[in-house]
XYZ file of N, CA, C and O in Angstrom:
440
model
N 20.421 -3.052 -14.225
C 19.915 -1.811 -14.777
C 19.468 -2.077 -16.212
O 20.129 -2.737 -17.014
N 18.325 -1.524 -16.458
C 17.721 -1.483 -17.911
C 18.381 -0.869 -18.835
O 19.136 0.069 -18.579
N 18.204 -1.259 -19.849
C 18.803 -0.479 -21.397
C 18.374 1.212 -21.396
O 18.934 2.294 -21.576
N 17.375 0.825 -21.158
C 15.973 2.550 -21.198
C 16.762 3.160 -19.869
O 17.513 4.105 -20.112
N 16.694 2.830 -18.844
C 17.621 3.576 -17.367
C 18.984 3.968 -17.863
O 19.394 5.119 -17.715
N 19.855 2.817 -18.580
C 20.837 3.394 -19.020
C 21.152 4.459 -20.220
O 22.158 5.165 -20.290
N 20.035 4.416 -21.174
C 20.157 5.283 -21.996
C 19.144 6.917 -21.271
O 19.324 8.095 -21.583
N 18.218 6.382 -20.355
C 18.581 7.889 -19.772
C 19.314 8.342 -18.576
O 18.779 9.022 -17.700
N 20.260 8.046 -18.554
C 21.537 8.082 -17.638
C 22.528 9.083 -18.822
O 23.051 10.140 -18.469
N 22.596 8.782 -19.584
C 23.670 8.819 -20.705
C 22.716 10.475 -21.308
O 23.320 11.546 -21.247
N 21.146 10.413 -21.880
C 21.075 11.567 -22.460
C 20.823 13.040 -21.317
O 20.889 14.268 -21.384
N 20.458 11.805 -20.146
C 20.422 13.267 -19.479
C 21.432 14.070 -18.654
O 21.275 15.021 -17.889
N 22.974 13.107 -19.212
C 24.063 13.655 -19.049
C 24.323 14.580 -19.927
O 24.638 15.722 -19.592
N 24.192 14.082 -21.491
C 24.328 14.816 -22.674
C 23.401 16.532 -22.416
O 23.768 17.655 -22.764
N 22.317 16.162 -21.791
C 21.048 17.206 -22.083
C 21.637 18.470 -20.584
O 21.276 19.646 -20.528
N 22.388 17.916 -19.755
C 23.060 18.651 -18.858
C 24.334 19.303 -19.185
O 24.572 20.373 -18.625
N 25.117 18.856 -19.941
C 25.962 19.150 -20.432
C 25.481 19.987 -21.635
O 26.418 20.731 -21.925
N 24.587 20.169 -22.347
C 24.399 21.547 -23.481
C 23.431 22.726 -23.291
O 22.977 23.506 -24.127
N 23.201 22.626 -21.699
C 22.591 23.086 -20.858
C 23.552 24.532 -20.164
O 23.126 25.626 -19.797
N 24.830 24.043 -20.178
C 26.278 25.298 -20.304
C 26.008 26.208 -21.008
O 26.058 26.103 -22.234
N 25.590 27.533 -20.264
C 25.566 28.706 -21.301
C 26.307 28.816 -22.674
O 25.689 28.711 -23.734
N 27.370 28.987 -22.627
C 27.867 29.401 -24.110
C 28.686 28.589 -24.882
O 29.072 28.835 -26.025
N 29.090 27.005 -23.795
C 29.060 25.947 -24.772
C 28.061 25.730 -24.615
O 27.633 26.822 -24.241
N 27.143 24.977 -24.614
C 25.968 24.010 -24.999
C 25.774 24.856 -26.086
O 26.004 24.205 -27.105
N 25.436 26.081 -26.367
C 25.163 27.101 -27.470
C 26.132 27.039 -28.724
O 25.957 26.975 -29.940
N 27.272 27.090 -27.852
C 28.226 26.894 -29.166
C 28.650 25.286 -30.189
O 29.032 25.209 -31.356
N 28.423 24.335 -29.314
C 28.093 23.269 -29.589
C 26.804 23.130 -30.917
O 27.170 22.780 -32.039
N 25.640 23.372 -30.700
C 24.268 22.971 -31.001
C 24.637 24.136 -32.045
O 24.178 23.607 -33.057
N 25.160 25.368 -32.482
C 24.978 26.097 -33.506
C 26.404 24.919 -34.365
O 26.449 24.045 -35.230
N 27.367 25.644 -33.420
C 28.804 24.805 -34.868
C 28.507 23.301 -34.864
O 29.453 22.576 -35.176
N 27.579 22.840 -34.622
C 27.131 21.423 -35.235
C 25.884 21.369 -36.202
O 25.308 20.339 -36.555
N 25.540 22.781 -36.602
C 24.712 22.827 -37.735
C 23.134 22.208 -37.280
O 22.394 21.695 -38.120
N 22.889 22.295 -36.339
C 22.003 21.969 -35.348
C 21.637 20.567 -35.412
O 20.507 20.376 -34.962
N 22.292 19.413 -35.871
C 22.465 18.262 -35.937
C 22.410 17.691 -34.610
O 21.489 16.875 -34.645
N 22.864 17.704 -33.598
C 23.299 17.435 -32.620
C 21.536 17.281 -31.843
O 21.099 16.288 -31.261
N 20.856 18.523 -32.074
C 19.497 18.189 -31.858
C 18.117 17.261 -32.344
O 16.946 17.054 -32.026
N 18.938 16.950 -33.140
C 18.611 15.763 -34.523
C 18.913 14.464 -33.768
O 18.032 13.672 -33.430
N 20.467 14.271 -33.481
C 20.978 12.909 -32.724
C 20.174 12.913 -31.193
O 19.562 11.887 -30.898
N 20.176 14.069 -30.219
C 19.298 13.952 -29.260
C 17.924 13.612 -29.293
O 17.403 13.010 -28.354
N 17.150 14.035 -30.546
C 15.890 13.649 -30.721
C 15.845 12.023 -31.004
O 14.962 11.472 -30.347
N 16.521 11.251 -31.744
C 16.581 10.125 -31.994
C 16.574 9.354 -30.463
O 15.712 8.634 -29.959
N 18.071 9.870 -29.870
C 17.798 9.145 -28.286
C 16.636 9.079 -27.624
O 16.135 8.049 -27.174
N 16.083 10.452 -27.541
C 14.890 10.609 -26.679
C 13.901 9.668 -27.135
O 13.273 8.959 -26.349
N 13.729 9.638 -28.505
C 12.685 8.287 -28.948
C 12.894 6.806 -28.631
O 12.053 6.110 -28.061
N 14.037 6.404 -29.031
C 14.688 5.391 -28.526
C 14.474 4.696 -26.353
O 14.208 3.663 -25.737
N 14.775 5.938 -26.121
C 14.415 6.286 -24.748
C 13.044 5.515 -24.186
O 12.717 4.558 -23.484
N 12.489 6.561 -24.956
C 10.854 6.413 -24.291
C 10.308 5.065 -25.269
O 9.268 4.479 -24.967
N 10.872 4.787 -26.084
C 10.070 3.512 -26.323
C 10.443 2.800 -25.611
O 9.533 2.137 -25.114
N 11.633 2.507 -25.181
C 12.324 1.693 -24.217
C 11.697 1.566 -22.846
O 11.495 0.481 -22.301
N 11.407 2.728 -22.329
C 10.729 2.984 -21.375
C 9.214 2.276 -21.239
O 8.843 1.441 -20.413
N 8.550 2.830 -22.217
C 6.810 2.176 -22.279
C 7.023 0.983 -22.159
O 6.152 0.429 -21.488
N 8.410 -0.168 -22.795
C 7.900 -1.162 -23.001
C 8.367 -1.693 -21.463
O 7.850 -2.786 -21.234
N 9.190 -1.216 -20.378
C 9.975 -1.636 -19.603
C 8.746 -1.253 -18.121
O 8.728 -1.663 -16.960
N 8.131 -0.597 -18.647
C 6.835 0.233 -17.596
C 7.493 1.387 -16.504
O 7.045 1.714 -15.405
N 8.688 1.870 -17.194
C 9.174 2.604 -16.135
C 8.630 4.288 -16.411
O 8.031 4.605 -17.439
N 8.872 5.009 -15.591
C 8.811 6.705 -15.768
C 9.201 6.858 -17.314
O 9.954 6.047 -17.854
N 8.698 7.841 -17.925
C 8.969 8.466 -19.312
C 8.796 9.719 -19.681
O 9.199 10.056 -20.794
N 7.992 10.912 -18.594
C 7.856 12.071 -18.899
C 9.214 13.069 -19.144
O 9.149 14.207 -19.607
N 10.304 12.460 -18.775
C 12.071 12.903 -18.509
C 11.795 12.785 -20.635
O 11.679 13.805 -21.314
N 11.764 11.713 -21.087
C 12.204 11.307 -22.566
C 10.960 12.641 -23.194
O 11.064 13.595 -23.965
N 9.694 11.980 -22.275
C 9.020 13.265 -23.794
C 9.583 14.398 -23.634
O 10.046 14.880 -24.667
N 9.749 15.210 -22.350
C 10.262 16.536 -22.303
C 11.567 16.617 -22.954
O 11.552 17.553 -23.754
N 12.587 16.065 -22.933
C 13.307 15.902 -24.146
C 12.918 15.707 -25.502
O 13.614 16.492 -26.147
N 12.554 15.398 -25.881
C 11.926 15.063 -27.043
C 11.460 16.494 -27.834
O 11.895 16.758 -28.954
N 10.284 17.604 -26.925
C 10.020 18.456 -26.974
C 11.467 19.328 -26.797
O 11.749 19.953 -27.819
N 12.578 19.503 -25.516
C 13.728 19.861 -25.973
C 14.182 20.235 -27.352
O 14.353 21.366 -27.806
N 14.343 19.076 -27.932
C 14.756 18.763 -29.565
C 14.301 19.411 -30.323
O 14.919 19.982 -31.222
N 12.975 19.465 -30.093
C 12.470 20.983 -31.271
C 12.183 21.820 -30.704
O 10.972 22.031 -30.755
N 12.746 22.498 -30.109
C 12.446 23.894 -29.653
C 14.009 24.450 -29.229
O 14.304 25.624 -29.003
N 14.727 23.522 -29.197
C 16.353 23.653 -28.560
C 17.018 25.121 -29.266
O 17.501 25.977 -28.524
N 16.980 25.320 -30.925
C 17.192 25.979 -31.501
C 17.060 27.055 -30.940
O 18.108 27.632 -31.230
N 16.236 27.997 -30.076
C 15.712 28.836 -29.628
C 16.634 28.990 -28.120
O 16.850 28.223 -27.182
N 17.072 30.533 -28.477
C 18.553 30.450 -27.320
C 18.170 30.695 -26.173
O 18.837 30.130 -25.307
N 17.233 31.409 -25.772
C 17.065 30.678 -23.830
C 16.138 29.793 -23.439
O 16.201 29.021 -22.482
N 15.212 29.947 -24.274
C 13.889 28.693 -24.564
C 15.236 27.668 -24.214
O 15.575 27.150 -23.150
N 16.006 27.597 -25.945
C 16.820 26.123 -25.459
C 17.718 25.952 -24.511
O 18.271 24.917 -24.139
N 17.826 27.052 -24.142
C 19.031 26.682 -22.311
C 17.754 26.135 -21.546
O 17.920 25.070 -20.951
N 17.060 26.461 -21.511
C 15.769 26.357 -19.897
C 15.670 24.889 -20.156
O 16.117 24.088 -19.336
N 14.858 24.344 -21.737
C 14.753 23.216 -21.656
C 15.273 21.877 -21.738
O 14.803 20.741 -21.676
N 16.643 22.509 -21.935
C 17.719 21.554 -21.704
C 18.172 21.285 -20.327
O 18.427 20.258 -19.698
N 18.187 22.545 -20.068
C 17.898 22.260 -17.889
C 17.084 21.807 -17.483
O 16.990 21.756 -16.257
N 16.437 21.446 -18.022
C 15.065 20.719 -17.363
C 14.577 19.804 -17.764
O 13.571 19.241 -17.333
N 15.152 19.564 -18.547
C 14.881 17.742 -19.368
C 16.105 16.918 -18.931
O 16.004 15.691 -18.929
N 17.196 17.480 -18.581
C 17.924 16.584 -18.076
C 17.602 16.494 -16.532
O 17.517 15.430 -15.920
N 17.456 17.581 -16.055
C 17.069 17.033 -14.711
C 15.501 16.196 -14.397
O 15.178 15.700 -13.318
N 14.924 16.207 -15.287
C 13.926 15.620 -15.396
C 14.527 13.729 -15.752
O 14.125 12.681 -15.246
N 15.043 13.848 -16.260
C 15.890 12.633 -17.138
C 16.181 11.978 -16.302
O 15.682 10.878 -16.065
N 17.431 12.757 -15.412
C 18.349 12.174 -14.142
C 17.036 11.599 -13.212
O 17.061 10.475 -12.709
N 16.094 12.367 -13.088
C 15.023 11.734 -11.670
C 14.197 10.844 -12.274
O 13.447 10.316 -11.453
N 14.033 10.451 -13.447
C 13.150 9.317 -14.087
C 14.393 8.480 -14.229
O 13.798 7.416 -14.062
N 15.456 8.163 -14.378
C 16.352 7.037 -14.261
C 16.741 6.413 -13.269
O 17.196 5.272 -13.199
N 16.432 7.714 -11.915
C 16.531 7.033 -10.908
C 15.069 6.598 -10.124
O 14.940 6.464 -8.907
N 14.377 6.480 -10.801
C 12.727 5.727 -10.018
C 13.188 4.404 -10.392
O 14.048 3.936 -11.138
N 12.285 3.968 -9.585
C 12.075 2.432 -9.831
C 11.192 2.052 -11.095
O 10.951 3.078 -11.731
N 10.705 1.072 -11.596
C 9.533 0.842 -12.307
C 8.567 0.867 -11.590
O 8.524 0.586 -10.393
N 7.194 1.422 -12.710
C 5.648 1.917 -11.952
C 5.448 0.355 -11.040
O 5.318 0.301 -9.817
N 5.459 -0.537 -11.737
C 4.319 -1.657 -11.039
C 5.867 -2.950 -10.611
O 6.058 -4.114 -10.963
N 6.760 -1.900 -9.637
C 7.426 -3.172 -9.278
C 6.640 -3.871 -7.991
O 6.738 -5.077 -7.764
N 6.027 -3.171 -7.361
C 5.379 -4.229 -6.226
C 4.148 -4.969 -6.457
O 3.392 -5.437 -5.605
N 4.019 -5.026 -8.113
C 2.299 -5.869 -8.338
C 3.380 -7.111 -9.358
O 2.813 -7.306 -10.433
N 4.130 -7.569 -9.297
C 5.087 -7.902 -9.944
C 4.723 -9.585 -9.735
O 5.030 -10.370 -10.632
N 4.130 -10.006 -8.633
C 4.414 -10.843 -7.983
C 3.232 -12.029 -8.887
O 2.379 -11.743 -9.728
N 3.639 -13.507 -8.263
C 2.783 -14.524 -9.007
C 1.484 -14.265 -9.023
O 0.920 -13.693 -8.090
N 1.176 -14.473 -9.576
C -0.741 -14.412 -9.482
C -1.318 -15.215 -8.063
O -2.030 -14.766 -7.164
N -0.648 -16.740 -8.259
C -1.303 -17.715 -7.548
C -0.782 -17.446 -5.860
O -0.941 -18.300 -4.988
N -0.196 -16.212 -5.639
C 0.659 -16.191 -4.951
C -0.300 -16.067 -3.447
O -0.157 -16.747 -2.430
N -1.114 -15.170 -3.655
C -2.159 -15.138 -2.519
C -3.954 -15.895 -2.661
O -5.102 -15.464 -2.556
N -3.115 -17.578 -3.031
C -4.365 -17.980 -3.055
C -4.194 -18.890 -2.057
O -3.141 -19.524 -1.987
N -5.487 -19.121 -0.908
C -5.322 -19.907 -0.193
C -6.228 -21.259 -0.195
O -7.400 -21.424 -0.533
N -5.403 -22.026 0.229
C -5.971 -23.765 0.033
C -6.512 -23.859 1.099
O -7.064 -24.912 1.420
């Protein structure tokens, strides 16, 4: 498993978990909205990880977008529900080009 798969394994646990009506809320306010600060960092981290690995990444931007807009109390429930489940189904794809993967010389015939 990749670094980028594992780190969105991990935020779109986090992004499910503050996704809880009145904790995730109570969390993201009594953390001085910091907490959306540390999620935004992952999500970048994420998706660079991602571009460079060629796997799915629309899970990281929609997080990403999450992060600034989270502040906003059902806006930020919805898109925290939906960036993690977005998250969870881009960690579990495969990479885009695992079946072009193969040698070059591989289908040349003598």
């Amino acid at each position: 498993m990749t670094p980028s798969k594992t780190l969105k394994w991990i935020t779109g646990g986090l992004e499910l978990f503050l996704a809880i009506p009145v904790l995730g809320g109570l969390i993201v306010v009594n953390s001085a909205y910091t907490v959306l600060f540390f999620m935004l960092i992952f999500h970048i981290v994420a998706l660079v990880l991602s571009v460079t690995n060629r796997e799915p990444f629309y899970g990281s931007i929609l997080g990403i977008v999450t992060s600034v807009v989270g502040w906003i109390p059902i806006v930020g429930w919805l898109m925290h529900l939906l960036s993690g489940i977005f998250l969870m189904i881009t960690a579990a794809q495969p990479p885009r080009d695992q079946h072009h993967r193969r040698n070059y010389y591989d289908h040349y015939r003598y």
